[in-house]
Coordinates of C-alpha atoms in Angstrom, one line a residue:
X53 CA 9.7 17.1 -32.0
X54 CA 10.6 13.7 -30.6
X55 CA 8.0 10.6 -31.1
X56 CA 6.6 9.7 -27.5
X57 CA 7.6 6.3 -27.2
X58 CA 7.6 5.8 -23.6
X59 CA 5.9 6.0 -19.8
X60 CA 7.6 7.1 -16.4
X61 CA 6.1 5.2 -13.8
X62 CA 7.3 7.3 -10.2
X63 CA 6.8 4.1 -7.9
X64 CA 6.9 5.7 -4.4
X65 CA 7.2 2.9 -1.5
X66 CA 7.5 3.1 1.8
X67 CA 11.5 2.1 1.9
X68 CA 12.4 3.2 -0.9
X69 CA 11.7 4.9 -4.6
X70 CA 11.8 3.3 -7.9
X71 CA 11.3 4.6 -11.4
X72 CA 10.5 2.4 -14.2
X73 CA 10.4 3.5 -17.9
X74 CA 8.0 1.7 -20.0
X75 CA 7.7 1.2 -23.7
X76 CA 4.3 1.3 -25.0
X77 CA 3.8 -2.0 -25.0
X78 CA 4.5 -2.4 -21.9
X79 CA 7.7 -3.5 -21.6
X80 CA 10.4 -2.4 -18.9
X81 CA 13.1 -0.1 -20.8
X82 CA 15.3 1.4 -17.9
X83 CA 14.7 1.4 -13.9
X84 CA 16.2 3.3 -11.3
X85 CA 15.5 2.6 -6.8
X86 CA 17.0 4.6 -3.8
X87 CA 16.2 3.6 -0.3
X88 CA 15.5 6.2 2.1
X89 CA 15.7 6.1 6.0
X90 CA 12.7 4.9 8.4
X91 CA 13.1 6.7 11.3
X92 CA 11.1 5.4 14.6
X93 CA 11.1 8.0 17.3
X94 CA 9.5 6.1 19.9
X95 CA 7.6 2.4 19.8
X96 CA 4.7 2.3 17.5
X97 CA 5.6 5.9 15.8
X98 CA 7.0 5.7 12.3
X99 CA 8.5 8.6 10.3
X100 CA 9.5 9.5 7.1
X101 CA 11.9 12.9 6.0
X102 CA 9.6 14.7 3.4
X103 CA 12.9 15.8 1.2
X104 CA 14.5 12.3 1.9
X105 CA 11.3 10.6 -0.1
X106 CA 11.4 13.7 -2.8
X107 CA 15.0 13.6 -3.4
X108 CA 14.8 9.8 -3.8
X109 CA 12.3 10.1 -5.9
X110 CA 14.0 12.4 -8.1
X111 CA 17.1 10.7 -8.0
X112 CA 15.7 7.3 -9.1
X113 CA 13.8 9.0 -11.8
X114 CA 16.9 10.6 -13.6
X115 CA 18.5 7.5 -13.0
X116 CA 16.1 5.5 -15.4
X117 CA 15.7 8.4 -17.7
X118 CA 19.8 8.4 -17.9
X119 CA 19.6 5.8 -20.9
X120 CA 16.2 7.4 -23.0
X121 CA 15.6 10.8 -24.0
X122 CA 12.9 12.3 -21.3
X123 CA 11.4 14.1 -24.6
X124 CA 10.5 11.1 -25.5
X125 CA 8.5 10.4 -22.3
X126 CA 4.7 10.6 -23.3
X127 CA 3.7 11.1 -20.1
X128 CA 4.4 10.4 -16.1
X129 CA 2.7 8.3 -13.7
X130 CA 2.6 8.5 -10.0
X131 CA 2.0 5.5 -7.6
X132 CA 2.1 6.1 -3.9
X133 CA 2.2 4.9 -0.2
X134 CA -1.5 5.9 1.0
X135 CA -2.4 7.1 3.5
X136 CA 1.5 8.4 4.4
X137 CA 1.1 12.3 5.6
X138 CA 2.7 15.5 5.3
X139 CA 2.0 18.8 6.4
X140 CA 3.6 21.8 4.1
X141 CA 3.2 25.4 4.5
X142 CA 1.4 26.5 1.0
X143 CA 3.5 29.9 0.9
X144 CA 6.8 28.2 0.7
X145 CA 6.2 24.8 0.0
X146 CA 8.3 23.8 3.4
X147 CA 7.4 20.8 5.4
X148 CA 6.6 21.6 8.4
X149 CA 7.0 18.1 10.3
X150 CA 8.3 14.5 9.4
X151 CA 6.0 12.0 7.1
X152 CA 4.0 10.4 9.6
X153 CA 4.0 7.1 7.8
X154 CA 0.8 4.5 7.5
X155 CA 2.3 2.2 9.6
X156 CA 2.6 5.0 12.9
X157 CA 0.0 3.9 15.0
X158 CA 0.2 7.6 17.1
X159 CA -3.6 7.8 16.4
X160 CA -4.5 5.3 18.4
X161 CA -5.9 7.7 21.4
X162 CA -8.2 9.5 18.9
X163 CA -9.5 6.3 16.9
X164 CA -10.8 4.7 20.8
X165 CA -12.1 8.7 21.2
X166 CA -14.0 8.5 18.0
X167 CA -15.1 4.9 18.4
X168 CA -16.5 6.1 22.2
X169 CA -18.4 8.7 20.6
X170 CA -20.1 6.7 18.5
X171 CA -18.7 7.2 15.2
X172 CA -17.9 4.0 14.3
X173 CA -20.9 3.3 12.2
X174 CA -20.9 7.0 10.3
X175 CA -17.2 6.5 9.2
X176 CA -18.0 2.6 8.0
X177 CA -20.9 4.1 6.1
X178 CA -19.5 6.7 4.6
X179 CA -15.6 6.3 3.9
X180 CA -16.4 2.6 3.9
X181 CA -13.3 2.1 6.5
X182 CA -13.1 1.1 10.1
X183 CA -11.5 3.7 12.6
X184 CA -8.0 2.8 12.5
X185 CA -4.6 4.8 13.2
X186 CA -3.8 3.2 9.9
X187 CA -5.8 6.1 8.2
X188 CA -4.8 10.0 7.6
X189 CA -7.1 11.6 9.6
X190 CA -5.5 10.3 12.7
X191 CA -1.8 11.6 11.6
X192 CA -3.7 14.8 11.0
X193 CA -5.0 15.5 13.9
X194 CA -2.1 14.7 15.6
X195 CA 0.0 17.2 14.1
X196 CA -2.6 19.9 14.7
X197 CA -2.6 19.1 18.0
X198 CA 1.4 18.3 18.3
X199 CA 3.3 20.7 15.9
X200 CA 1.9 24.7 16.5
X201 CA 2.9 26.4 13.2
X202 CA 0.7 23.5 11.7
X203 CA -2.2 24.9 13.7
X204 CA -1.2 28.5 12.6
X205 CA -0.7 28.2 9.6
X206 CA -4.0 26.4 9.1
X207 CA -6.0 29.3 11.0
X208 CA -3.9 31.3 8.8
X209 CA -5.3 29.0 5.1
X210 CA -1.6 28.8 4.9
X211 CA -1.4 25.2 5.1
X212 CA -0.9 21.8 2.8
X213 CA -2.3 18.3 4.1
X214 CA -1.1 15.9 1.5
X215 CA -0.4 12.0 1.2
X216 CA 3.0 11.6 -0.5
X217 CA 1.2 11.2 -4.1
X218 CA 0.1 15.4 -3.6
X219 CA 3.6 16.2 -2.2
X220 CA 5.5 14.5 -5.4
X221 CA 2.8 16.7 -7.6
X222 CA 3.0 19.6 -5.8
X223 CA 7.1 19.7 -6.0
X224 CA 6.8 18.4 -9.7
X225 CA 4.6 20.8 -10.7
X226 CA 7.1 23.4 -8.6
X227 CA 4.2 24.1 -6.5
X228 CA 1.6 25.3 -9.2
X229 CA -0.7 22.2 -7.8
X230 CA -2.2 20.9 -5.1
X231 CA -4.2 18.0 -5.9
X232 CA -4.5 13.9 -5.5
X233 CA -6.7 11.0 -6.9
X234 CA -9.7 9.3 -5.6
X235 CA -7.9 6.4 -4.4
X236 CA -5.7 8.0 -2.3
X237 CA -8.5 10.4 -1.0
X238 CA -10.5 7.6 -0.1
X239 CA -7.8 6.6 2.2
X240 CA -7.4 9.1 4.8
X241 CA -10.8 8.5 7.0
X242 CA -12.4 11.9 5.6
X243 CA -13.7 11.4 2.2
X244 CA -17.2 10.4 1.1
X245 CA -16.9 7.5 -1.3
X246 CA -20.3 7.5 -2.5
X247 CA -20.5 11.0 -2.8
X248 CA -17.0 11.6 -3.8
X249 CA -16.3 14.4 -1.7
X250 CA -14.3 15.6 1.4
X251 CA -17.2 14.8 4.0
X252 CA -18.2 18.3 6.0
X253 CA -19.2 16.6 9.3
X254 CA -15.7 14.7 9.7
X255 CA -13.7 17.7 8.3
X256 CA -15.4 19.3 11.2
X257 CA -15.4 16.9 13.7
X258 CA -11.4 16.7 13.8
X259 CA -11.1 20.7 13.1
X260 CA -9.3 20.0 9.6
X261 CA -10.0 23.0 7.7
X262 CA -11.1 22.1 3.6
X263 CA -9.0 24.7 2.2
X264 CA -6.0 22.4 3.7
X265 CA -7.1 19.5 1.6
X266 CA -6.2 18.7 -2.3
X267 CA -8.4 18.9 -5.3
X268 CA -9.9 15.2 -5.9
X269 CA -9.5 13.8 -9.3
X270 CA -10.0 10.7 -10.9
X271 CA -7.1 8.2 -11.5
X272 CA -6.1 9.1 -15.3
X273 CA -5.9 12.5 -16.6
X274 CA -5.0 16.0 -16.8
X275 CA -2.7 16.6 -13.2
X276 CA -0.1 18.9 -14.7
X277 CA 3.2 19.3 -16.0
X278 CA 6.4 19.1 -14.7
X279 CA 8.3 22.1 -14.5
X280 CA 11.3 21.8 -17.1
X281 CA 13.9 22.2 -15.1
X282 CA 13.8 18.9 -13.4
X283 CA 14.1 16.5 -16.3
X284 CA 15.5 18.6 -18.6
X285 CA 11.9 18.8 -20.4
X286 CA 8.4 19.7 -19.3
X287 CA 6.2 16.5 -18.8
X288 CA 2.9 15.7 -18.5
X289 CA 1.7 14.0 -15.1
X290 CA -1.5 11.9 -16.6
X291 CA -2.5 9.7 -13.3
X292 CA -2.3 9.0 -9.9
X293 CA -2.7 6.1 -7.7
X294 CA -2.3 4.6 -4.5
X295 CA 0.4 1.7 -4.6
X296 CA -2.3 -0.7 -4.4
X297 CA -5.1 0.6 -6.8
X298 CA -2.1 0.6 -8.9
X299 CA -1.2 -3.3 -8.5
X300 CA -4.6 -3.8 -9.0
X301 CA -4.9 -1.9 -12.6
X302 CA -1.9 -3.7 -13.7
X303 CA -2.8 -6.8 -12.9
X304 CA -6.1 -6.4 -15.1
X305 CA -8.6 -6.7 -12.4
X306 CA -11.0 -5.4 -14.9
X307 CA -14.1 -8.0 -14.0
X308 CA -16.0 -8.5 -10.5
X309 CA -14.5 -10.9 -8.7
X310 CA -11.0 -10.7 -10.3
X311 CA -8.7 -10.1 -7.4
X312 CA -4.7 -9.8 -6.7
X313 CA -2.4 -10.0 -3.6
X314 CA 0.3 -7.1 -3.3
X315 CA 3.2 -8.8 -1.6
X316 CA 5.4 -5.4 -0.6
X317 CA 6.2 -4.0 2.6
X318 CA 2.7 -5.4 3.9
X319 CA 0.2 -7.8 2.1
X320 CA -3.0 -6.1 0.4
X321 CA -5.6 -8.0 -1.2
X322 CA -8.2 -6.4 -3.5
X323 CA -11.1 -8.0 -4.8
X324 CA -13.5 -5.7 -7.8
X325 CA -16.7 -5.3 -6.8
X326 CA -18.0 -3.5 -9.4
X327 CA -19.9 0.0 -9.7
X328 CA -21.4 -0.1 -6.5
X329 CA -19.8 0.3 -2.8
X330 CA -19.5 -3.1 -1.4
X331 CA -20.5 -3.2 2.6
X332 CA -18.2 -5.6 5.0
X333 CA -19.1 -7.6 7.6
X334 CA -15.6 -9.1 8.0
X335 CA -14.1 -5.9 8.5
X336 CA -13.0 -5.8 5.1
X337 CA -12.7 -2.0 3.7
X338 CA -15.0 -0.7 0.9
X339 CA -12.5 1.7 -1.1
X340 CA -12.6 3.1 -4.6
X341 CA -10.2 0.6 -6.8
X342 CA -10.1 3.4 -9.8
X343 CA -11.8 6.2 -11.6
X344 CA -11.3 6.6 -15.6
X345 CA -13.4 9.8 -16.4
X346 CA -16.8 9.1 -14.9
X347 CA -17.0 5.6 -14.0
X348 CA -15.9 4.5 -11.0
X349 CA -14.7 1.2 -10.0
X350 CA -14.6 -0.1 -6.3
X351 CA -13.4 -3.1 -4.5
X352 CA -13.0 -4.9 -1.3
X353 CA -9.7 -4.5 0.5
X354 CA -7.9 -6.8 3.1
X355 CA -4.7 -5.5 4.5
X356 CA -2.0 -7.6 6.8
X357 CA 1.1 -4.4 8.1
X358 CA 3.7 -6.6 7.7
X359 CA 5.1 -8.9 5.1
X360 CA 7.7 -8.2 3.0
X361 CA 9.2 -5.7 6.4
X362 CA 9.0 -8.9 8.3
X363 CA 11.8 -10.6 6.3
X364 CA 13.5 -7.4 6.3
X365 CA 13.9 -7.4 9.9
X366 CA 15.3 -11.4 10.1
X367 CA 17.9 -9.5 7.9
X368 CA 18.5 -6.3 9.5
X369 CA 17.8 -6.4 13.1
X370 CA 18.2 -10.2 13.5
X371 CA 20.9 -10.6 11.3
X372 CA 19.5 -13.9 10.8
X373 CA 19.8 -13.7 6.7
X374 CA 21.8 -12.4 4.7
X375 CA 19.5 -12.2 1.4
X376 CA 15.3 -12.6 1.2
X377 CA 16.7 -15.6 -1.0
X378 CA 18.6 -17.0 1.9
X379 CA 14.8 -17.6 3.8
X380 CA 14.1 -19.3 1.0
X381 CA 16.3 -21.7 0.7
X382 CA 16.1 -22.5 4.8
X383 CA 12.7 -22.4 4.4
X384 CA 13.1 -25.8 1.9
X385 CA 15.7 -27.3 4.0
X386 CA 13.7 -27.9 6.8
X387 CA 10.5 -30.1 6.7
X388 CA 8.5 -27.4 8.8
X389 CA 8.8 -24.9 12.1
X390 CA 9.6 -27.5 14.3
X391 CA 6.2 -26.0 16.1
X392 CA 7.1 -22.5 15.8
X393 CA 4.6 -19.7 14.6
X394 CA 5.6 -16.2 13.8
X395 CA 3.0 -13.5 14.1
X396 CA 4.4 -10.5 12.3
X397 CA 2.3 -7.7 14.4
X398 CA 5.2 -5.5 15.1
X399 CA 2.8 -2.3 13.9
X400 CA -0.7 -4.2 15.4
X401 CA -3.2 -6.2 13.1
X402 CA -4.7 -5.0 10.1
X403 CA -8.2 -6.7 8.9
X404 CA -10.4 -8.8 10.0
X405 CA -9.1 -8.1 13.2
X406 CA -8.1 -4.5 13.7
X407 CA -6.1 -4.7 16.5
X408 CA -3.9 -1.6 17.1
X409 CA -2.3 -3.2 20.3
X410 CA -1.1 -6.5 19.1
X411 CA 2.3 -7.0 18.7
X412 CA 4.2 -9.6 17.3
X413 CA 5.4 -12.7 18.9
X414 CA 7.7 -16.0 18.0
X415 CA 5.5 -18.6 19.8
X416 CA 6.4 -22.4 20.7
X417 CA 10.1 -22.6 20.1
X418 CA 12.0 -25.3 21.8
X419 CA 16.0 -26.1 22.3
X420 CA 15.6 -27.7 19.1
X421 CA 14.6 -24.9 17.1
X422 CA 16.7 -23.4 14.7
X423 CA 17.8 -20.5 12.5
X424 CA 16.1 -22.0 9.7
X425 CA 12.9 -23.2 11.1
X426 CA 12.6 -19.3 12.0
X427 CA 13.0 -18.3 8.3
X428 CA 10.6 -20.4 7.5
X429 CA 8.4 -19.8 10.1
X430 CA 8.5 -16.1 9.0
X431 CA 7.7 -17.1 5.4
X432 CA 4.9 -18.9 6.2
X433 CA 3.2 -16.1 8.1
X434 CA 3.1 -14.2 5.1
X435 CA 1.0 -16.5 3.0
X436 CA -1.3 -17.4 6.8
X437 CA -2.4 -13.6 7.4
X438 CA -3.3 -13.5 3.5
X439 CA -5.3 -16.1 4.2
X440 CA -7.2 -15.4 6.5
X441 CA -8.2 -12.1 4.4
X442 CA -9.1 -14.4 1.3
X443 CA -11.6 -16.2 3.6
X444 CA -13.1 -12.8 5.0
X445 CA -13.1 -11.7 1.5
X446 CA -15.5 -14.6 -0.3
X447 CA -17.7 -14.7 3.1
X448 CA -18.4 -10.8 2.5
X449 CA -18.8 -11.2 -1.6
X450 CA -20.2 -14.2 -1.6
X451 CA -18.0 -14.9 -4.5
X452 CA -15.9 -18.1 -4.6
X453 CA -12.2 -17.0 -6.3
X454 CA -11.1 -19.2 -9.2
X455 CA -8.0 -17.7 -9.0
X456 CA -5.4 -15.0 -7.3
X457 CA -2.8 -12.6 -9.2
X458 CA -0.2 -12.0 -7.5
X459 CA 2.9 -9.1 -7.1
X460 CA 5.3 -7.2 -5.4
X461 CA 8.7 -8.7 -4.0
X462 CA 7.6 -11.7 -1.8
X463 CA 5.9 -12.9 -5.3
X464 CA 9.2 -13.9 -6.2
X465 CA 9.3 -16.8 -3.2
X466 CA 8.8 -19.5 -4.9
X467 CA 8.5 -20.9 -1.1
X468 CA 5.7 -18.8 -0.4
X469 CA 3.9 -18.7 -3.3
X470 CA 3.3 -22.5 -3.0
X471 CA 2.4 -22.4 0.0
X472 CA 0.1 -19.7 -0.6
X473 CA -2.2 -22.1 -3.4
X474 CA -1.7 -24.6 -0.8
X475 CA -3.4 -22.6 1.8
X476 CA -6.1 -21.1 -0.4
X477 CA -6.6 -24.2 -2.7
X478 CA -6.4 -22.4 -5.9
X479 CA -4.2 -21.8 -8.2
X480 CA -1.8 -18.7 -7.6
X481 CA -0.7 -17.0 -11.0
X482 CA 2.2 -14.7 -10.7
X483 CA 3.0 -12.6 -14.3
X484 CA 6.2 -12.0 -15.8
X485 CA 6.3 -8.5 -14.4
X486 CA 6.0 -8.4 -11.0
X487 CA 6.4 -4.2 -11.2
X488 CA 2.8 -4.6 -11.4
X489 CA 2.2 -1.7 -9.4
X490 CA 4.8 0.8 -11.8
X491 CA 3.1 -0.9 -14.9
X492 CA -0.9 0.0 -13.6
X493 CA 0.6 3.9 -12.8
X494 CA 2.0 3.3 -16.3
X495 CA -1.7 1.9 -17.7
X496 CA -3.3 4.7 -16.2
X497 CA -0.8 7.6 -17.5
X498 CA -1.1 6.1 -20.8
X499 CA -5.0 6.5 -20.9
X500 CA -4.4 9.7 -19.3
X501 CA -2.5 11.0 -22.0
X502 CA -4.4 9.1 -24.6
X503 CA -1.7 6.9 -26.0
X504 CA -4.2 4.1 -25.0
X505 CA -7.5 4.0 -26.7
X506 CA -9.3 2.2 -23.7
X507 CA -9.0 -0.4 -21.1
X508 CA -9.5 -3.6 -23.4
X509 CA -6.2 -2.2 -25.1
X510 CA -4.3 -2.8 -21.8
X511 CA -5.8 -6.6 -21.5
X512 CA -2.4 -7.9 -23.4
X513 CA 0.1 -6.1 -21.3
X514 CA -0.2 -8.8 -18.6
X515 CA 1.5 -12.3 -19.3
X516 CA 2.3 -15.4 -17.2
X517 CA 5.1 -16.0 -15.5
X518 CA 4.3 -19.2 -13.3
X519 CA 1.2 -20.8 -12.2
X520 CA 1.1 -22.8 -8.7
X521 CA -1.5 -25.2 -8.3
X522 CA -2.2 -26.2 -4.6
X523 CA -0.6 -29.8 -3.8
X524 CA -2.4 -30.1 -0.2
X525 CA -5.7 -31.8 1.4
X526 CA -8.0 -29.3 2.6
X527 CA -7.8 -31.0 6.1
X528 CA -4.0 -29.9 6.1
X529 CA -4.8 -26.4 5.0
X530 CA -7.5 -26.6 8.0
X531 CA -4.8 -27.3 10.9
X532 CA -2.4 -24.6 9.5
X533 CA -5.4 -22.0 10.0
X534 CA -6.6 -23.4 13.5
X535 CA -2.6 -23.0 14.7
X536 CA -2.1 -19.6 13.1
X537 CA -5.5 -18.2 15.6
X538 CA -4.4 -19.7 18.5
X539 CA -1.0 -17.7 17.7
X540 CA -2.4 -14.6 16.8
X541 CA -4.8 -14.5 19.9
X542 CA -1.9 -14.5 22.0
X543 CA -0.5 -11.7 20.5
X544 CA -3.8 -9.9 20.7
X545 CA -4.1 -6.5 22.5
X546 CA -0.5 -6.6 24.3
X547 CA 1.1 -3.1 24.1
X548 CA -2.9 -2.1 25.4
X549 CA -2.5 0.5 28.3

């Protein structure tokens, strides 16, 4: 029998899916990506092809297993876009519809339905979110209302409702189980995160039948095994968790008040709180950052839609860029926006402002403004919506941050980063791996599996990369913020009917 010397981390994102293989020291041995399509029916909707995220899934995987031997692989970790939703029929294991991706704001008649009737203050209290399209429950509906074999087959207990992490499972497994973690239950508007249960009265209130829900487990252990045939050896799957629960893990977040800053496709921001459910008043989520066996660790969460997509689409549908570097470099050229602010709302506004209708907008440009005072206008409203979520976030805590940790692929602008501590006036610390969210699916296989003793084992995994101090006055910080809500008011409400 071969020693287990290393981790698959399946990192499924929301353009595209990457494998990393780990040594047990945490080290990257072999990595494999495949972008997949994003398909937009309509404004507003966003779709994903069920087989188009497994098959890039699978592909990236061999891909980094093509230079180890998979019976080596100890174990496998799975790290997801929440709150992403697919409806299978449980017989066959066939999708029955497209992805309907976090990002599709389709739920938006039902969320202003259940805010109307007065459930705004039930959901807060007991899934610790606001009522947002953002979450599952809308995409659910919807296609119970939408697609008709996903209505009979749920009269008919025939049906699957999973986020992508319980579709990955359920095809690894080769449909022997249907289950997902408590960080990516806690994300679809239905689940009881004090309690830790699928909560009856919402279940019933959008006619989603339990049986069509997964098994909740905790974040590391026992999900299954993969079935032999796809890797050439049966595997152990020892955790799943939500992309950012994830970043959050492998950034060591371990202590209350220890907080990171995903910089991926959008911006999340997760703060631990401890043992107990923190409560908002910033509109701030409460959500469950982990579960190792029985204890349970939650946090505050602050999400902005659109980051790293924002500089995607000065490359792709502007043609503006070539490469994310490119920004960067016009970014430094030019001394500043020339008055321009970008407000990246193409998919609404995520906290504190929860605005479904906003949209984006490129506000105060003159004849003089240029290519590059866009790029770096862009840039900049990545590190100003972050921001603004920092602020919300020590208001509600009450705890000052020393510090931020930071990841994901706008980590790497150097641009941004400093103007990030600039904004915040702290320090901004970004590690040498920036896979932080593979490496925490990694963390959490590998005290799944038991190849790591305990968290405090984990603690030397992480390592500097670069450390930016802010070089600003706070009164300069202060103007920046006061021009960014005067933009972003603008944009407020304007694809509202």
């Amino acid at each position: 029998m071969s020693e287990k010397k290393y981790i698959l981390a399946l990192d499924q994102g929301t353009t595209s899916s990457r494998a990393i293989v780990f040594d047990l020291e945490g080290n990257t041995v072999s990595t494999g990506q495949h972008e997949f399509r994003q398909i937009y029916p309509q404004p507003g909707y966003v779709e994903h092809d069920p087989f188009e995220i497994l098959s890039s899934q699978m592909s990236a995987a061999r891909e980094a297993l093509a230079t180890v031997n998979a019976e080596e692989i100890a174990a496998i970790g799975i790290t997801n876009q929440r709150e992403t939703t697919i409806a299978w029929q449980r017989s066959t294991g066939r999708p029955l519809y497209n992805a309907i991706v976090w990002q599709c704001r389709r739920g938006a008649p039902l969320c202003e339905q259940l805010i109307a009737e007065g459930e705004k203050q039930y959901i807060k209290d007991v899934t610790g979110l606001v009522i947002d399209s953002y979450f599952s429950a809308s995409k659910m509906k919807w296609l119970l209302d939408n697609v008709p074999e996903v209505r009979r087959l749920a009269d008919a207990g025939d049906l699957c409702f999973g986020t992508v992490d319980s579709w990955l499972l359920w095809n690894l497994t080769g449909g022997r189980v249907f289950a997902t973690d408590i960080t990516n239950a806690c994300r679809t508007m239905l689940f009881d995160i004090t309690k830790r249960d699928w909560d009856k009265h919402l279940l019933t209130r959008l006619g989603i039948p339990r049986s069509a829900l997964p098994e909740v487990k905790p974040s590391a252990g026992q999900f299954g095994v993969s079935v032999e045939n796809i890797f050439g050896c049966a595997i152990p799957i020892t955790s799943i968790a939500g992309d950012q629960h994830a970043a959050m893990f492998g950034q060591c977040c371990f202590e209350e008040g220890v907080a990171k800053i995903t910089y991926g496709t959008g911006s999340f921001i997760l703060m631990n709180v401890g043992s107990k459910p923190p409560v908002s008043k910033s509109g701030l989520l409460a959500t469950v950052a982990w579960q190792i066996g029985d204890d349970v660790v939650y946090a505050l969460e602050g999400s902005a839609f659109n980051a790293g997509s924002a500089i995607k689409w000065l490359r792709d549908e502007l043609h503006i860029i070539e490469t994310p570097q490119q920004a960067d470099r016009w970014a430094e050229d030019v001394e500043d926006t020339a008055g321009i602010s970008f407000v990246p709302a193409f998919t609404g506004l995520g906290a504190p402002r929860w605005d479904m209708y906003a949209r984006g907008g490129l506000l105060g440009i003159t004849r003089g403004a240029t290519n590059k005072h866009i790029a770096r206008a862009v840039l900049e409203s990545i590190a100003l919506q972050c921001c603004e979520l920092v602020d919300a976030m020590t208001d509600d805590s009450g705890i000052p941050l020393r510090e931020i940790r930071v990841d994901g692929g706008v980590s790497n602008s150097a641009f941004v980063m400093q103007y990030q501590a600039d904004l915040l006036g702290i320090p901004v610390l970004r590690p040498r791996c920036v896979e932080t969210t593979a490496i925490g699916a990694a963390m959490l296989a590998g005290l799944g599996c038991g190849v790591y003793s305990g968290i405090e084992e984990l603690r030397s995994v992480w390592a500097l990369d670069k450390r930016f101090e802010p070089e600003k006055p706070a009164e300069w910080a202060a103007e920046k913020k006061r021009i960014w809500n005067k933009a972003v008011e603008r944009c407020s409400g304007w694809a509202e009917q």
